Amino acid sequence: MALKLSTRARYALRMMLDIAKEGGEEGPVSLSGVSKRTRVSRGYLEQLALALRNAGLLQGYLGKQGGYRLSRPAREIRLQEIVEAAIGPIAILDCLVAPETCSQVESCECRLLYELINKRIVEAFAGFTLEDLRDPGWHARLARQLGKEPGARDS
């Protein structure tokens, strides 16, 4: 089994990116539109919107022209904030956030390695903003850094 980012975290990133791209810094973006563009059900997006609103990342607006807008500019929203709003603390293992769940916590010879890996994952998410994710130039630079053609997607 692969170590992977949860669906909930991925969909939260996708939702926030769509709102940012669709003008969510200036005014509300409808969840119906987000749902169509991201292919995530409106019901799922409503759950995510509640978590993201509670984390102070989104503001909700009622009415015909209602929807959600970013609470701050995209350049000020760290990807770590989005992921943690969706799933809680980033942890590759439960014992990293709740040591009492592991009977081997005191004697685990791999624990420091797990902590280091987790720390680097958190730092990676903290090192990027929603604005980075929205910026095509950032994608091109990242693709070059990874030795890929800009614009190419993995299957």
PDB file of C-alpha atoms in Angstrom:
ATOM      1  CA  MET A   1       0.000   0.000   0.000  1.00  0.00           C
ATOM      2  CA  ALA A   2       1.251   3.452  -0.915  1.00  0.00           C
ATOM      3  CA  LEU A   3       1.658   6.336   1.468  1.00  0.00           C
ATOM      4  CA  LYS A   4      -0.885   8.789   0.130  1.00  0.00           C
ATOM      5  CA  LEU A   5      -2.670  12.038   0.760  1.00  0.00           C
ATOM      6  CA  SER A   6      -6.310  11.496   1.701  1.00  0.00           C
ATOM      7  CA  THR A   7      -9.114  12.218  -0.740  1.00  0.00           C
ATOM      8  CA  ARG A   8     -10.456  14.811   1.678  1.00  0.00           C
ATOM      9  CA  ALA A   9      -7.146  16.717   1.664  1.00  0.00           C
ATOM     10  CA  ARG A  10      -6.828  16.512  -2.131  1.00  0.00           C
ATOM     11  CA  TYR A  11     -10.390  17.728  -2.661  1.00  0.00           C
ATOM     12  CA  ALA A  12      -9.876  20.609  -0.201  1.00  0.00           C
ATOM     13  CA  LEU A  13      -6.812  21.726  -2.174  1.00  0.00           C
ATOM     14  CA  ARG A  14      -8.729  21.361  -5.438  1.00  0.00           C
ATOM     15  CA  MET A  15     -11.678  23.340  -4.047  1.00  0.00           C
ATOM     16  CA  MET A  16      -9.548  26.187  -2.691  1.00  0.00           C
ATOM     17  CA  LEU A  17      -7.579  26.377  -5.939  1.00  0.00           C
ATOM     18  CA  ASP A  18     -10.772  26.583  -7.976  1.00  0.00           C
ATOM     19  CA  ILE A  19     -12.168  29.346  -5.765  1.00  0.00           C
ATOM     20  CA  ALA A  20      -8.881  31.251  -6.087  1.00  0.00           C
ATOM     21  CA  LYS A  21      -8.827  30.838  -9.876  1.00  0.00           C
ATOM     22  CA  GLU A  22     -12.467  31.879 -10.241  1.00  0.00           C
ATOM     23  CA  GLY A  23     -12.071  35.234  -8.515  1.00  0.00           C
ATOM     24  CA  GLY A  24     -12.649  34.170  -4.942  1.00  0.00           C
ATOM     25  CA  GLU A  25     -10.434  36.948  -3.636  1.00  0.00           C
ATOM     26  CA  GLU A  26     -12.842  39.593  -4.962  1.00  0.00           C
ATOM     27  CA  GLY A  27     -16.246  37.975  -4.516  1.00  0.00           C
ATOM     28  CA  PRO A  28     -18.114  34.760  -3.779  1.00  0.00           C
ATOM     29  CA  VAL A  29     -17.793  31.712  -6.029  1.00  0.00           C
ATOM     30  CA  SER A  30     -20.748  29.303  -6.139  1.00  0.00           C
ATOM     31  CA  LEU A  31     -20.291  25.738  -4.933  1.00  0.00           C
ATOM     32  CA  SER A  32     -22.307  24.541  -7.934  1.00  0.00           C
ATOM     33  CA  GLY A  33     -19.652  25.997 -10.226  1.00  0.00           C
ATOM     34  CA  VAL A  34     -16.831  24.562  -8.125  1.00  0.00           C
ATOM     35  CA  SER A  35     -18.541  21.171  -8.262  1.00  0.00           C
ATOM     36  CA  LYS A  36     -18.817  21.242 -12.067  1.00  0.00           C
ATOM     37  CA  ARG A  37     -15.232  22.363 -12.616  1.00  0.00           C
ATOM     38  CA  THR A  38     -13.614  20.049 -10.056  1.00  0.00           C
ATOM     39  CA  ARG A  39     -15.947  17.066 -10.538  1.00  0.00           C
ATOM     40  CA  VAL A  40     -16.430  16.822  -6.766  1.00  0.00           C
ATOM     41  CA  SER A  41     -20.004  16.477  -5.528  1.00  0.00           C
ATOM     42  CA  ARG A  42     -21.643  19.554  -4.094  1.00  0.00           C
ATOM     43  CA  GLY A  43     -22.449  17.658  -0.884  1.00  0.00           C
ATOM     44  CA  TYR A  44     -18.797  16.794  -0.349  1.00  0.00           C
ATOM     45  CA  LEU A  45     -17.791  20.392  -1.093  1.00  0.00           C
ATOM     46  CA  GLU A  46     -20.313  21.643   1.488  1.00  0.00           C
ATOM     47  CA  GLN A  47     -18.613  19.490   4.132  1.00  0.00           C
ATOM     48  CA  LEU A  48     -15.214  20.793   3.127  1.00  0.00           C
ATOM     49  CA  ALA A  49     -16.465  24.387   3.019  1.00  0.00           C
ATOM     50  CA  LEU A  50     -17.607  24.095   6.633  1.00  0.00           C
ATOM     51  CA  ALA A  51     -14.170  22.850   7.741  1.00  0.00           C
ATOM     52  CA  LEU A  52     -12.373  25.506   5.692  1.00  0.00           C
ATOM     53  CA  ARG A  53     -14.681  28.221   7.023  1.00  0.00           C
ATOM     54  CA  ASN A  54     -14.138  27.065  10.604  1.00  0.00           C
ATOM     55  CA  ALA A  55     -10.377  27.276   9.980  1.00  0.00           C
ATOM     56  CA  GLY A  56     -10.756  30.870   8.829  1.00  0.00           C
ATOM     57  CA  LEU A  57      -9.809  30.159   5.216  1.00  0.00           C
ATOM     58  CA  LEU A  58     -13.187  30.803   3.581  1.00  0.00           C
ATOM     59  CA  GLN A  59     -16.072  33.216   4.096  1.00  0.00           C
ATOM     60  CA  GLY A  60     -19.593  32.162   3.145  1.00  0.00           C
ATOM     61  CA  TYR A  61     -22.246  34.400   1.576  1.00  0.00           C
ATOM     62  CA  LEU A  62     -25.958  33.622   1.322  1.00  0.00           C
ATOM     63  CA  GLY A  63     -28.378  34.559  -1.428  1.00  0.00           C
ATOM     64  CA  LYS A  64     -28.657  34.389  -5.182  1.00  0.00           C
ATOM     65  CA  GLN A  65     -25.133  35.725  -5.693  1.00  0.00           C
ATOM     66  CA  GLY A  66     -23.811  33.796  -2.698  1.00  0.00           C
ATOM     67  CA  GLY A  67     -21.019  31.289  -2.425  1.00  0.00           C
ATOM     68  CA  TYR A  68     -17.574  31.267  -0.870  1.00  0.00           C
ATOM     69  CA  ARG A  69     -14.625  33.565  -1.093  1.00  0.00           C
ATOM     70  CA  LEU A  70     -11.123  33.382   0.321  1.00  0.00           C
ATOM     71  CA  SER A  71     -10.737  34.983   3.750  1.00  0.00           C
ATOM     72  CA  ARG A  72      -7.254  36.226   2.818  1.00  0.00           C
ATOM     73  CA  PRO A  73      -5.312  36.705  -0.413  1.00  0.00           C
ATOM     74  CA  ALA A  74      -4.134  33.438  -2.001  1.00  0.00           C
ATOM     75  CA  ARG A  75      -0.509  34.464  -1.421  1.00  0.00           C
ATOM     76  CA  GLU A  76      -1.171  34.394   2.346  1.00  0.00           C
ATOM     77  CA  ILE A  77      -2.803  30.965   2.498  1.00  0.00           C
ATOM     78  CA  ARG A  78      -0.323  28.137   3.059  1.00  0.00           C
ATOM     79  CA  LEU A  79      -1.168  24.723   1.627  1.00  0.00           C
ATOM     80  CA  GLN A  80      -0.485  23.303   5.092  1.00  0.00           C
ATOM     81  CA  GLU A  81      -3.434  25.314   6.434  1.00  0.00           C
ATOM     82  CA  ILE A  82      -5.763  23.867   3.816  1.00  0.00           C
ATOM     83  CA  VAL A  83      -4.675  20.272   4.384  1.00  0.00           C
ATOM     84  CA  GLU A  84      -4.859  20.583   8.160  1.00  0.00           C
ATOM     85  CA  ALA A  85      -8.290  22.230   7.982  1.00  0.00           C
ATOM     86  CA  ALA A  86      -9.491  19.234   5.993  1.00  0.00           C
ATOM     87  CA  ILE A  87      -7.857  16.346   7.866  1.00  0.00           C
ATOM     88  CA  GLY A  88      -6.325  17.688  11.080  1.00  0.00           C
ATOM     89  CA  PRO A  89      -2.617  17.552  11.866  1.00  0.00           C
ATOM     90  CA  ILE A  90      -0.455  16.101   9.101  1.00  0.00           C
ATOM     91  CA  ALA A  91       0.904  12.793  10.357  1.00  0.00           C
ATOM     92  CA  ILE A  92       2.189   9.795   8.440  1.00  0.00           C
ATOM     93  CA  LEU A  93       1.519   7.712  11.575  1.00  0.00           C
ATOM     94  CA  ASP A  94      -1.045   8.144  14.341  1.00  0.00           C
ATOM     95  CA  CYS A  95       1.646   7.828  16.996  1.00  0.00           C
ATOM     96  CA  LEU A  96       3.275  11.055  15.826  1.00  0.00           C
ATOM     97  CA  VAL A  97       0.305  13.109  17.032  1.00  0.00           C
ATOM     98  CA  ALA A  98      -0.936  10.709  19.721  1.00  0.00           C
ATOM     99  CA  PRO A  99       2.054   8.834  21.207  1.00  0.00           C
ATOM    100  CA  GLU A 100      -0.225   7.054  23.680  1.00  0.00           C
ATOM    101  CA  THR A 101      -1.672   5.011  20.790  1.00  0.00           C
ATOM    102  CA  CYS A 102       1.574   3.058  20.385  1.00  0.00           C
ATOM    103  CA  SER A 103       2.957   0.569  22.859  1.00  0.00           C
ATOM    104  CA  GLN A 104       6.391   0.816  21.195  1.00  0.00           C
ATOM    105  CA  VAL A 105       6.723   4.586  21.330  1.00  0.00           C
ATOM    106  CA  GLU A 106       9.609   4.520  23.831  1.00  0.00           C
ATOM    107  CA  SER A 107      11.567   1.742  22.131  1.00  0.00           C
ATOM    108  CA  CYS A 108      10.804   2.295  18.443  1.00  0.00           C
ATOM    109  CA  GLU A 109      14.090   2.465  16.563  1.00  0.00           C
ATOM    110  CA  CYS A 110      12.374   4.041  13.549  1.00  0.00           C
ATOM    111  CA  ARG A 111      10.483   6.793  15.371  1.00  0.00           C
ATOM    112  CA  LEU A 112      13.049   9.543  14.741  1.00  0.00           C
ATOM    113  CA  LEU A 113      13.065   8.679  11.053  1.00  0.00           C
ATOM    114  CA  TYR A 114       9.252   8.829  10.967  1.00  0.00           C
ATOM    115  CA  GLU A 115       9.344  12.187  12.761  1.00  0.00           C
ATOM    116  CA  LEU A 116      11.878  13.555  10.270  1.00  0.00           C
ATOM    117  CA  ILE A 117       9.868  12.388   7.251  1.00  0.00           C
ATOM    118  CA  ASN A 118       6.701  13.857   8.719  1.00  0.00           C
ATOM    119  CA  LYS A 119       8.476  17.148   9.497  1.00  0.00           C
ATOM    120  CA  ARG A 120       9.651  17.439   5.891  1.00  0.00           C
ATOM    121  CA  ILE A 121       6.158  16.756   4.554  1.00  0.00           C
ATOM    122  CA  VAL A 122       4.742  19.479   6.809  1.00  0.00           C
ATOM    123  CA  GLU A 123       7.530  21.854   5.730  1.00  0.00           C
ATOM    124  CA  ALA A 124       6.757  21.134   2.077  1.00  0.00           C
ATOM    125  CA  PHE A 125       3.083  22.034   2.505  1.00  0.00           C
ATOM    126  CA  ALA A 126       4.013  25.077   4.623  1.00  0.00           C
ATOM    127  CA  GLY A 127       6.504  26.199   1.972  1.00  0.00           C
ATOM    128  CA  PHE A 128       3.870  26.726  -0.711  1.00  0.00           C
ATOM    129  CA  THR A 129       0.850  28.982  -0.944  1.00  0.00           C
ATOM    130  CA  LEU A 130      -2.427  28.831  -2.789  1.00  0.00           C
ATOM    131  CA  GLU A 131      -1.007  31.531  -5.057  1.00  0.00           C
ATOM    132  CA  ASP A 132       1.877  29.212  -6.000  1.00  0.00           C
ATOM    133  CA  LEU A 133      -0.607  26.514  -6.937  1.00  0.00           C
ATOM    134  CA  ARG A 134      -2.565  28.997  -9.071  1.00  0.00           C
ATOM    135  CA  ASP A 135       0.549  30.301 -10.894  1.00  0.00           C
ATOM    136  CA  PRO A 136       1.358  28.560 -14.222  1.00  0.00           C
ATOM    137  CA  GLY A 137       4.960  29.833 -13.962  1.00  0.00           C
ATOM    138  CA  TRP A 138       5.347  28.049 -10.634  1.00  0.00           C
ATOM    139  CA  HIS A 139       4.105  24.839 -12.249  1.00  0.00           C
ATOM    140  CA  ALA A 140       6.658  25.207 -15.053  1.00  0.00           C
ATOM    141  CA  ARG A 141       9.503  25.796 -12.564  1.00  0.00           C
ATOM    142  CA  LEU A 142       8.409  22.810 -10.486  1.00  0.00           C
ATOM    143  CA  ALA A 143       8.188  20.593 -13.576  1.00  0.00           C
ATOM    144  CA  ARG A 144      11.743  21.555 -14.567  1.00  0.00           C
ATOM    145  CA  GLN A 145      12.946  20.871 -11.025  1.00  0.00           C
ATOM    146  CA  LEU A 146      11.381  17.402 -11.256  1.00  0.00           C
ATOM    147  CA  GLY A 147      12.911  16.813 -14.701  1.00  0.00           C
ATOM    148  CA  LYS A 148       9.545  16.862 -16.495  1.00  0.00           C
ATOM    149  CA  GLU A 149       8.179  18.790 -19.406  1.00  0.00           C
ATOM    150  CA  PRO A 150       6.199  21.827 -18.234  1.00  0.00           C
ATOM    151  CA  GLY A 151       2.483  21.102 -18.638  1.00  0.00           C
ATOM    152  CA  ALA A 152       2.998  17.319 -18.727  1.00  0.00           C
ATOM    153  CA  ARG A 153       0.891  15.325 -16.290  1.00  0.00           C
ATOM    154  CA  ASP A 154       1.591  11.917 -14.805  1.00  0.00           C
ATOM    155  CA  SER A 155      -1.003   9.279 -15.538  1.00  0.00           C
TER     156      SER A 155
END
